[in-house]
Coordinates of C-alpha atoms and ligand atoms in Angstrom, one line a residue:
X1 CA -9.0 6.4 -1.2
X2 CA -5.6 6.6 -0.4
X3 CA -4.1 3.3 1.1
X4 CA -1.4 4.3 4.1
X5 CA -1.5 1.9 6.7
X6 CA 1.3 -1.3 6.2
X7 CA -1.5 -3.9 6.8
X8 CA -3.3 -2.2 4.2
X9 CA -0.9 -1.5 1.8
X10 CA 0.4 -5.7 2.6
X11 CA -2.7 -7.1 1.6
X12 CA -4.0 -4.4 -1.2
X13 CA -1.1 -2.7 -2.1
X14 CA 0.6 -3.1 -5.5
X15 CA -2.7 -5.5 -6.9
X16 CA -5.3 -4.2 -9.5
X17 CA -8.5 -4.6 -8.1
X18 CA -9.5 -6.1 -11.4
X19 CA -8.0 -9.1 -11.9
X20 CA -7.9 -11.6 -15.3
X21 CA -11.2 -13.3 -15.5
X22 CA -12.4 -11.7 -12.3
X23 CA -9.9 -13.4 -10.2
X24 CA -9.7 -12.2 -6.8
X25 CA -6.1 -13.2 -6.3
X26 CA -3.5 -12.3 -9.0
X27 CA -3.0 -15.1 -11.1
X28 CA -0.1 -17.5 -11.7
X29 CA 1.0 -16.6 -15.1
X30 CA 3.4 -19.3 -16.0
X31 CA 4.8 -19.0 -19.1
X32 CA 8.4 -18.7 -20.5
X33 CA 7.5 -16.0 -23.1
X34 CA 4.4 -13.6 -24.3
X35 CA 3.4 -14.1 -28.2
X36 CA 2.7 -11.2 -30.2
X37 CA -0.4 -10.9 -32.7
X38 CA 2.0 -10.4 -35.5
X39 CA 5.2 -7.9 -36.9
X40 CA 2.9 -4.9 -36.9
X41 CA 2.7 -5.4 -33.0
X42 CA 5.9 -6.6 -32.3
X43 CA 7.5 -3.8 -34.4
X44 CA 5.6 -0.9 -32.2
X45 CA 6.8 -3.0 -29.6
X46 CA 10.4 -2.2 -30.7
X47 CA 9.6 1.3 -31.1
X48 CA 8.6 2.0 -28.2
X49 CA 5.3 2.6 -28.9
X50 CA 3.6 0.0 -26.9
X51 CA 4.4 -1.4 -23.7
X52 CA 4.0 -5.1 -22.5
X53 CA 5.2 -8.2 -21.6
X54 CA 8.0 -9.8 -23.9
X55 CA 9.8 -12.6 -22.1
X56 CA 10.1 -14.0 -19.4
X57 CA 13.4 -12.9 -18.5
X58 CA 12.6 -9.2 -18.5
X59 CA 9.2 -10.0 -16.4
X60 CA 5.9 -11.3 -15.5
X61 CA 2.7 -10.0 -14.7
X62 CA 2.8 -12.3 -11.4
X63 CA 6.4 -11.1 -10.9
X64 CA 5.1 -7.5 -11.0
X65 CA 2.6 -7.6 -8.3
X66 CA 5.0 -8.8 -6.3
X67 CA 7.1 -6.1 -6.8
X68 CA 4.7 -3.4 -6.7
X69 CA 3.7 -4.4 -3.2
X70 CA 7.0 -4.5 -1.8
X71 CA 7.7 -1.4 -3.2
X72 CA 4.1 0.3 -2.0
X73 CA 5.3 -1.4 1.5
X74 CA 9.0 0.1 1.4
X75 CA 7.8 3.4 -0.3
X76 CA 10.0 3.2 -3.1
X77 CA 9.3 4.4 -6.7
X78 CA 9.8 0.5 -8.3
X79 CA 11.0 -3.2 -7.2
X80 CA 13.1 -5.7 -9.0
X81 CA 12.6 -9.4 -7.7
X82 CA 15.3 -12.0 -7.8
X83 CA 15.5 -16.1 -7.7
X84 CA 17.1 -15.4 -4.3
X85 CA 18.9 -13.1 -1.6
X86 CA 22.2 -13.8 -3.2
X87 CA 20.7 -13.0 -7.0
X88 CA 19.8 -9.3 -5.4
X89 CA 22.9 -8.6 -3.9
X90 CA 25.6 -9.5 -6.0
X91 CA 23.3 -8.3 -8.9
X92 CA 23.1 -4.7 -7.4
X93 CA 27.0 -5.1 -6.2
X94 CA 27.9 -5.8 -9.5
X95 CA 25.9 -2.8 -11.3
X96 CA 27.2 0.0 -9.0
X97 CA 31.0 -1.5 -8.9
X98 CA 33.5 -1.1 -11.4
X99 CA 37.1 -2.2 -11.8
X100 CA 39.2 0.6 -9.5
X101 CA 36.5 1.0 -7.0
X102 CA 36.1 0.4 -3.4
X103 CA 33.3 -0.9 -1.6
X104 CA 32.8 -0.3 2.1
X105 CA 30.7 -2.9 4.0
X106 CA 29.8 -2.0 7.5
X107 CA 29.8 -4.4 10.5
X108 CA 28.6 -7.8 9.9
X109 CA 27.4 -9.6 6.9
X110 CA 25.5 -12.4 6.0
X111 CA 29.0 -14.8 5.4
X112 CA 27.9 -15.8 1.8
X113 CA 28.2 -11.6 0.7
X114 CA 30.9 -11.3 3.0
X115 CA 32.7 -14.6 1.0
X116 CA 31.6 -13.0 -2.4
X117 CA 33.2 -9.3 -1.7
X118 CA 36.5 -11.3 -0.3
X119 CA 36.9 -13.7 -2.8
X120 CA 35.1 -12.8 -6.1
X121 CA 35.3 -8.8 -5.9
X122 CA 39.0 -8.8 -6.1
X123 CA 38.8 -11.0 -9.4
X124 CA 37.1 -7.7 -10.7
X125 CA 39.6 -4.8 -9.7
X126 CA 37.3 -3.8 -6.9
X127 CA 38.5 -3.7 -3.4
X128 CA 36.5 -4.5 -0.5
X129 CA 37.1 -3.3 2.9
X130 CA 35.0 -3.9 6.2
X131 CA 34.9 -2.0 9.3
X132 CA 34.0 -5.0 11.5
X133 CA 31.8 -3.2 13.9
X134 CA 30.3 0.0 13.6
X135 CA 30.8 2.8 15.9
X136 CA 29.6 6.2 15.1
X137 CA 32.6 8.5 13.0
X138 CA 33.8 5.1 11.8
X139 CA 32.3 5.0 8.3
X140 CA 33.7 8.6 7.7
X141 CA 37.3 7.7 8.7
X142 CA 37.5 4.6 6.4
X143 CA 35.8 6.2 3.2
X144 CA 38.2 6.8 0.0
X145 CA 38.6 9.1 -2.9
X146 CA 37.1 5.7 -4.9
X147 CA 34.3 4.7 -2.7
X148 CA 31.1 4.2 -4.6
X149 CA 29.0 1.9 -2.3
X150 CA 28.3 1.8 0.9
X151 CA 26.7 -1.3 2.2
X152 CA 25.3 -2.5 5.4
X153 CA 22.9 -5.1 6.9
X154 CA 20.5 -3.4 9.7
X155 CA 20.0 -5.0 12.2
X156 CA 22.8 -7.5 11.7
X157 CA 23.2 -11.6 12.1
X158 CA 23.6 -12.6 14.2
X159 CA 24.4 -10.0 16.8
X160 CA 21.9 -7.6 15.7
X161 CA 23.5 -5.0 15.4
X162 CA 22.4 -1.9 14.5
X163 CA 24.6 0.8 12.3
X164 CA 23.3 4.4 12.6
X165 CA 21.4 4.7 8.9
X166 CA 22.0 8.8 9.1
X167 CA 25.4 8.1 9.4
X168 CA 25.5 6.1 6.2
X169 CA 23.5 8.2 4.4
X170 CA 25.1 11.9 5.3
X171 CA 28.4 10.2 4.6
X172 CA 26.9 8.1 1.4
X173 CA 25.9 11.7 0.3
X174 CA 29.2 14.0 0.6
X175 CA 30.9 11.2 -1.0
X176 CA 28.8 10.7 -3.5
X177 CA 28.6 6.7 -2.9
X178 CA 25.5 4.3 -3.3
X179 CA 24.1 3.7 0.0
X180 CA 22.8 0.2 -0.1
X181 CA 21.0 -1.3 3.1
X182 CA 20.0 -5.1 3.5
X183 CA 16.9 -4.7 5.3
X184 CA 15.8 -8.5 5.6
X185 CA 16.3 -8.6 9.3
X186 CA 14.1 -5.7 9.7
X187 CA 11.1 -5.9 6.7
X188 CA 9.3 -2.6 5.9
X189 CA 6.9 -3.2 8.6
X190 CA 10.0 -2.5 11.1
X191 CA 12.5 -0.1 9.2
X192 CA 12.0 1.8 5.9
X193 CA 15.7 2.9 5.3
X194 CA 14.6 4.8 1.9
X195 CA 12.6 7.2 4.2
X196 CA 16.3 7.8 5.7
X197 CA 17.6 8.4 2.5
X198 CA 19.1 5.2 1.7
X199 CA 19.7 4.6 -1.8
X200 CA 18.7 1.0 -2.4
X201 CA 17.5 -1.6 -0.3
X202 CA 17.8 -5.0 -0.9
X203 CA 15.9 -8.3 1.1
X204 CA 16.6 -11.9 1.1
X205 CA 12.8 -12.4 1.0
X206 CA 13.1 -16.2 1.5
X207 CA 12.6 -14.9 5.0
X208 CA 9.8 -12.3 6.2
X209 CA 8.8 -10.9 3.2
X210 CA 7.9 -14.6 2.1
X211 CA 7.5 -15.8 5.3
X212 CA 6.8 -19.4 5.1
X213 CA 10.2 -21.6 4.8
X214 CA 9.0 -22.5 1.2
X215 CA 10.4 -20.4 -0.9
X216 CA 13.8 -18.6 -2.4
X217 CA 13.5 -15.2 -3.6
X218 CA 15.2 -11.7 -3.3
X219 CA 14.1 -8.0 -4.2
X220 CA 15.9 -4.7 -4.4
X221 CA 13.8 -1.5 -4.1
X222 CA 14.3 2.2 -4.9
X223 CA 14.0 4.7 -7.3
X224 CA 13.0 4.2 -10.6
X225 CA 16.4 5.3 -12.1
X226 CA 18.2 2.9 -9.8
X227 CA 16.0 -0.1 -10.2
X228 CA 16.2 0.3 -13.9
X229 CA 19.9 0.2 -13.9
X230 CA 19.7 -3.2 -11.9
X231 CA 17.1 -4.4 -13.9
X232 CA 19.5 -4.2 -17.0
X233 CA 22.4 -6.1 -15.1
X234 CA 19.7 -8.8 -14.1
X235 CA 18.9 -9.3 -17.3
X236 CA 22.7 -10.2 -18.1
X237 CA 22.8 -12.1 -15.2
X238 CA 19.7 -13.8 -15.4
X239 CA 18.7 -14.8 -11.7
X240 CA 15.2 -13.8 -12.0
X241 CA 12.1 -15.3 -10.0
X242 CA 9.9 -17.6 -11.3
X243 CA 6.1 -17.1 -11.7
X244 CA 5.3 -19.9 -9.2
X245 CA 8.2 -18.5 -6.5
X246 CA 6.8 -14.8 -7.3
X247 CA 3.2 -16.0 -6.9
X248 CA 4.0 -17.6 -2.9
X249 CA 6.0 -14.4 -2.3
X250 CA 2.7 -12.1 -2.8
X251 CA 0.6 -14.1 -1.1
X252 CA 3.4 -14.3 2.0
X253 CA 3.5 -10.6 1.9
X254 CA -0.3 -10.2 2.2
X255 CA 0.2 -11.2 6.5
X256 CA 3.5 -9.5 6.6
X257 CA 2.4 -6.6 9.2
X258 CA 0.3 -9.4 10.9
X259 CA 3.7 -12.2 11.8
X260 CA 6.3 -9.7 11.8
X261 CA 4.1 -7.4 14.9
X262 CA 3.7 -11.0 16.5
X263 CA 7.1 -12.0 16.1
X264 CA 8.2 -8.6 17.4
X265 CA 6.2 -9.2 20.6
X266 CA 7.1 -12.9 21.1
X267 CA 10.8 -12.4 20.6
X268 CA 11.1 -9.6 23.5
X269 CA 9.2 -11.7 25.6
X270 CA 12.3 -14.7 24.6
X271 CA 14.7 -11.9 25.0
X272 CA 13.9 -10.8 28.3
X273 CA 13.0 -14.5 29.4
X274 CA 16.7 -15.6 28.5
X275 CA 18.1 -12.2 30.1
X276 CA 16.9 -13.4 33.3
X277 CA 18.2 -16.6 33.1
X278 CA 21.1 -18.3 35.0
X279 CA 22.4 -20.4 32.5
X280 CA 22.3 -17.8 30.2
X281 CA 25.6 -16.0 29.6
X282 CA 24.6 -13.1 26.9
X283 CA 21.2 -12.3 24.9
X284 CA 21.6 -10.0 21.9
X285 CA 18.5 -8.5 20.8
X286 CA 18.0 -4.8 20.2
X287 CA 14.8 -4.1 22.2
X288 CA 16.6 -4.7 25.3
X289 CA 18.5 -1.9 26.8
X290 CA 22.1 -3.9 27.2
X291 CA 22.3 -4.0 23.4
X292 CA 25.3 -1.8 22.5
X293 CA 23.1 -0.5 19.6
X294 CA 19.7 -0.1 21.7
X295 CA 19.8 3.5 21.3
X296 CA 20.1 3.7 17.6
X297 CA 17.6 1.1 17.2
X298 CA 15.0 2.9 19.2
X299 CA 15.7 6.3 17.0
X300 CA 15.5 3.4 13.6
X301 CA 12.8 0.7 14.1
X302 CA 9.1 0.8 14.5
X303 CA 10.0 -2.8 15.6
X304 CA 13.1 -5.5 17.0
X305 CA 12.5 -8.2 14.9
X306 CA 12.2 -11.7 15.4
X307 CA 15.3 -13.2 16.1
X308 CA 17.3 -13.4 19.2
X309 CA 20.8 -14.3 19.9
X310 CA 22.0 -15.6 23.0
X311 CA 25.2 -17.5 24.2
X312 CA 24.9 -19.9 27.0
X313 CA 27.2 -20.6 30.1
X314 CA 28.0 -23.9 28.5
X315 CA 30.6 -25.7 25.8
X316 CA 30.0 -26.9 22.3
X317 CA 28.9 -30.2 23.3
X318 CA 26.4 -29.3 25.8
X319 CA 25.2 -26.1 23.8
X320 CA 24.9 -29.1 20.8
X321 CA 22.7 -30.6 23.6
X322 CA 20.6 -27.9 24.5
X323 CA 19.6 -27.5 20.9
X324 CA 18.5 -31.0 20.9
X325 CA 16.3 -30.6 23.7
X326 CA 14.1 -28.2 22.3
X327 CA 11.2 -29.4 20.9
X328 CA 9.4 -26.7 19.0
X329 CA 12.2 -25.1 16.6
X330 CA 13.5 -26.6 13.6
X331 CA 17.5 -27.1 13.8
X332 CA 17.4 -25.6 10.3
X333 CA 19.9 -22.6 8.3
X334 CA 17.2 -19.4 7.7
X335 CA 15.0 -17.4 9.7
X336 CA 12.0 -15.0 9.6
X337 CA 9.3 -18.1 8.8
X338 CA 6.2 -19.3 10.3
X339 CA 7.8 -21.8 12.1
X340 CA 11.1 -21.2 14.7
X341 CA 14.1 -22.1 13.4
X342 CA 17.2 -22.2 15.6
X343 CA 20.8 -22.4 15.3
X344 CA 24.3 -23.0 17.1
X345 CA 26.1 -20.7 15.1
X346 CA 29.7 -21.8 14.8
X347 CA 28.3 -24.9 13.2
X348 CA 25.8 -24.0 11.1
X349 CA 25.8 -20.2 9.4
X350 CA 29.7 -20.1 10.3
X351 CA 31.0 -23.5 9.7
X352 CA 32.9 -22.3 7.0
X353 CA 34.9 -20.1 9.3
X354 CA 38.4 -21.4 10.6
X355 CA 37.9 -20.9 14.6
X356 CA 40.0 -18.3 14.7
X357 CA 37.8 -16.1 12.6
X358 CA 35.0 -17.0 13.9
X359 CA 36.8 -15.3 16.8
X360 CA 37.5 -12.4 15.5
X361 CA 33.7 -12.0 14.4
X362 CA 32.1 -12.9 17.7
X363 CA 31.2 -16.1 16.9
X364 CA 31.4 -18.2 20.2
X365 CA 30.5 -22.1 20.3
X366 CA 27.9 -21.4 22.7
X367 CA 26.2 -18.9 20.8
X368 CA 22.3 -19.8 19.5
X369 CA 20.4 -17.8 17.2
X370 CA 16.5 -18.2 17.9
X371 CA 14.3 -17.3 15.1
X372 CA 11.1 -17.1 16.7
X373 CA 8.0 -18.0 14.3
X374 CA 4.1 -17.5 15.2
X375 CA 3.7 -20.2 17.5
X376 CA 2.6 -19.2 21.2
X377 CA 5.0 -17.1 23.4
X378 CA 4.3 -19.3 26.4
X379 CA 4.8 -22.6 24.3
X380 CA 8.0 -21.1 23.4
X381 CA 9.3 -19.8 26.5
X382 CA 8.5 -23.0 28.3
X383 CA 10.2 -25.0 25.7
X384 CA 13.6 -22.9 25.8
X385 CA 13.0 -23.5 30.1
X386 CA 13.0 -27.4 29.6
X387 CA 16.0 -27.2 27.1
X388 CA 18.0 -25.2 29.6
X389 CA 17.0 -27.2 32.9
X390 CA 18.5 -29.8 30.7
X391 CA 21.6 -28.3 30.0
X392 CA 24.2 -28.2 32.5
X393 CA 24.6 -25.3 35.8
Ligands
LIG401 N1 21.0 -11.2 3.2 C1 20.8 -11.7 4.4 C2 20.8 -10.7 5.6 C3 20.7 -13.1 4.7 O1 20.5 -13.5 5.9 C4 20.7 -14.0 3.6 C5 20.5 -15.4 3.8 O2 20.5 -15.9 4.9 C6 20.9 -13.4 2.3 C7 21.0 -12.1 2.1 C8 20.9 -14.4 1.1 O3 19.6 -14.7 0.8 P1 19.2 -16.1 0.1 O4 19.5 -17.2 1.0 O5 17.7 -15.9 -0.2 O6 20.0 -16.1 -1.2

């Protein structure tokens, strides 16, 4: 039987049907290392001869599920997991970048990759350069003779943007650079940038692919050739998952299809409540058609996500307020969980950011970003109405 649909492939894909001891769930293997019967095996071992499990570093049967669904869900040939977002994407940065080489990140970034390429990049020889919003032609006039990777987020945080993925990739291709996408905002379920010919994609999978707020993890996905070359930098590197962490992420990703659908639904509903509303200044979310990207994002995603931006008619203070009010979300950094999470940007994600640039990268002091979980749409919607008949006209 060939398994095709996402909430198929979410909760059987990547998992042996026969498990250790006839398990029904893949087991927790938690061990540092794997003992061999003796030098004969470990010798074929060396050879070549036999395949298995050495150490702990270099993998884990639990680890491997994991990976093997994500990868059945993103259609790619292999999956690497990570101890975190941040493990993934400096890891993959730092095998495809070399001293002399230029790296090209389009529109916004989550600010810790944006801090790494400004500040730790250059320590390498590799210049990083960012076209702060994309607009179609853009990417082509800013490549160079030494570009070797692309990299975008799709859609972005917190505006949501959305960069045209053919663009990237028919420009990825003549120059011959490594098209990476971060697709945590989107999950498989929404966007599968390898179908567009996207090189690698990476996740932050504390968020949807874990989907619970109790866990840290990342994962980069592609070809086999690709993964392996990470895999080798990771091993240097050494931020690799641990059985436990690897263990919550499978069974997150078994009701991935299931909350990201329902967080889909429940965040247009937030979108096009807040559109409507008077106090209300701005709502960025891709499903609605005043998003600057809407179009591309129609062509793109099976899905808008879950998270909704919106600035209010209001200052700091009484935006600080508002926030308060609400009842339901968590004030809390992250998104893509279970439970709503909400933000006011400038002081949370961006407090790191003189006000000036967070000027320059759209960052008001009114602006909230809503991460809507699984709770009820209506519970939601009438909380965010209490919280703004709170805050002021
Ligand atoms: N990529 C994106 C789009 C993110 O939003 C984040 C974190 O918020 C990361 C990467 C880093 O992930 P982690 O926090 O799991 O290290």
């Amino acid at each position: 039987m060939s398994l095709i649909g996402l909430s198929t492939l979410a909760v059987h894909g990547g998992e042996e049907k026969q498990k250790p001891e006839n398990a029904l769930t893949t087991p927790i293997f938690q061990t540092a290392t794997f003992p061999f019967q003796g030098m004969e095996e470990r010798l074929a071992y060396n050879s070549g001869e036999i395949s298995r499990y050495s150490y702990g570093r270099y993998g884990n049967p639990t680890q491997r599920a994991a990976e093997e669904k994500l990868a059945a869900l993103e259609g790619g040939e292999a999956a690497l997991l990570f101890a975190s977002g941040m493990a993934a994407v400096t890891t993959c940065l730092l095998t495809f970048l070399s001293q002399g080489d230029h790296v090209l990140f389009v529109d916004q970034c989550y600010w810790q990759t944006r801090s790494f390429a400004v500040t730790f990049l250059p320590r390498l020889g590799v210049e990083a350069d960012f076209i702060p919003r994309w607009s179609p032609g853009e990417v082509e006039r800013r490549i160079r003779e030494n570009t070797k990777v692309i990299f975008a987020e799709i859609p972005t945080n917190p505006h949501l943007n959305v960069p045209d993925i053919g663009e990237l990739v028919a420009v990825g291709q003549a120059c011959g650079a490594v098209v990476i996408v971060d697709s945590t905002m989107a999950t498989p379920i929404n966007l599968r940038p390898l179908e567009f010919g996207v090189d690698l994609v990476v996740h932050s999978a504390t968020k949807y692919l874990g989907g619970h707020n109790d866990l840290l993890a990342g994962a980069v996905v592609g070809s086999e050739e690709r993964v392996k070359a990470v895999k080798e930098v990771q091993a240097y590197l050494g931020g690799i998952p641990d059985p436990h962490g690897a263990y919550l992420l499978l069974r997150g990703m078994k009701t991935l299809a299931l909350r990201v659908v329902r967080q889909n639904e429940t965040a247009l509903a937030v979108a096009r409540f807040l559109e409507e509303h008077p106090k209300v200044r701005r709502v960025w979310y891709p499903g609605l058609p005043g998003h600057p990207h809407h179009e591309v994002a129609r062509r793109y995603l099976a899905g808008y996500g879950g998270v909704v931006s919106f600035e209010l008619s209001a200052s700091a203070e009484e935006t600080g307020r508002f926030i308060d009010a609400l009842h339901i979300p968590y004030l809390a950094s992250s998104f893509g969980g279970v439970e709503s999470l909400v933000e006011q940007s400038a002081f949370t994600s961006f407090c790191a950011f003189s006000p000036e640039e967070r000027r320059e990268l759209g960052i008001s002091d009114s602006l909230v970003r809503l991460s809507v979980g699984v709770e009820d749409p209506r519970d939601l919607i009438a909380d965010l109405e209490h919280a703004l008949a709170e805050a002021p006209p």
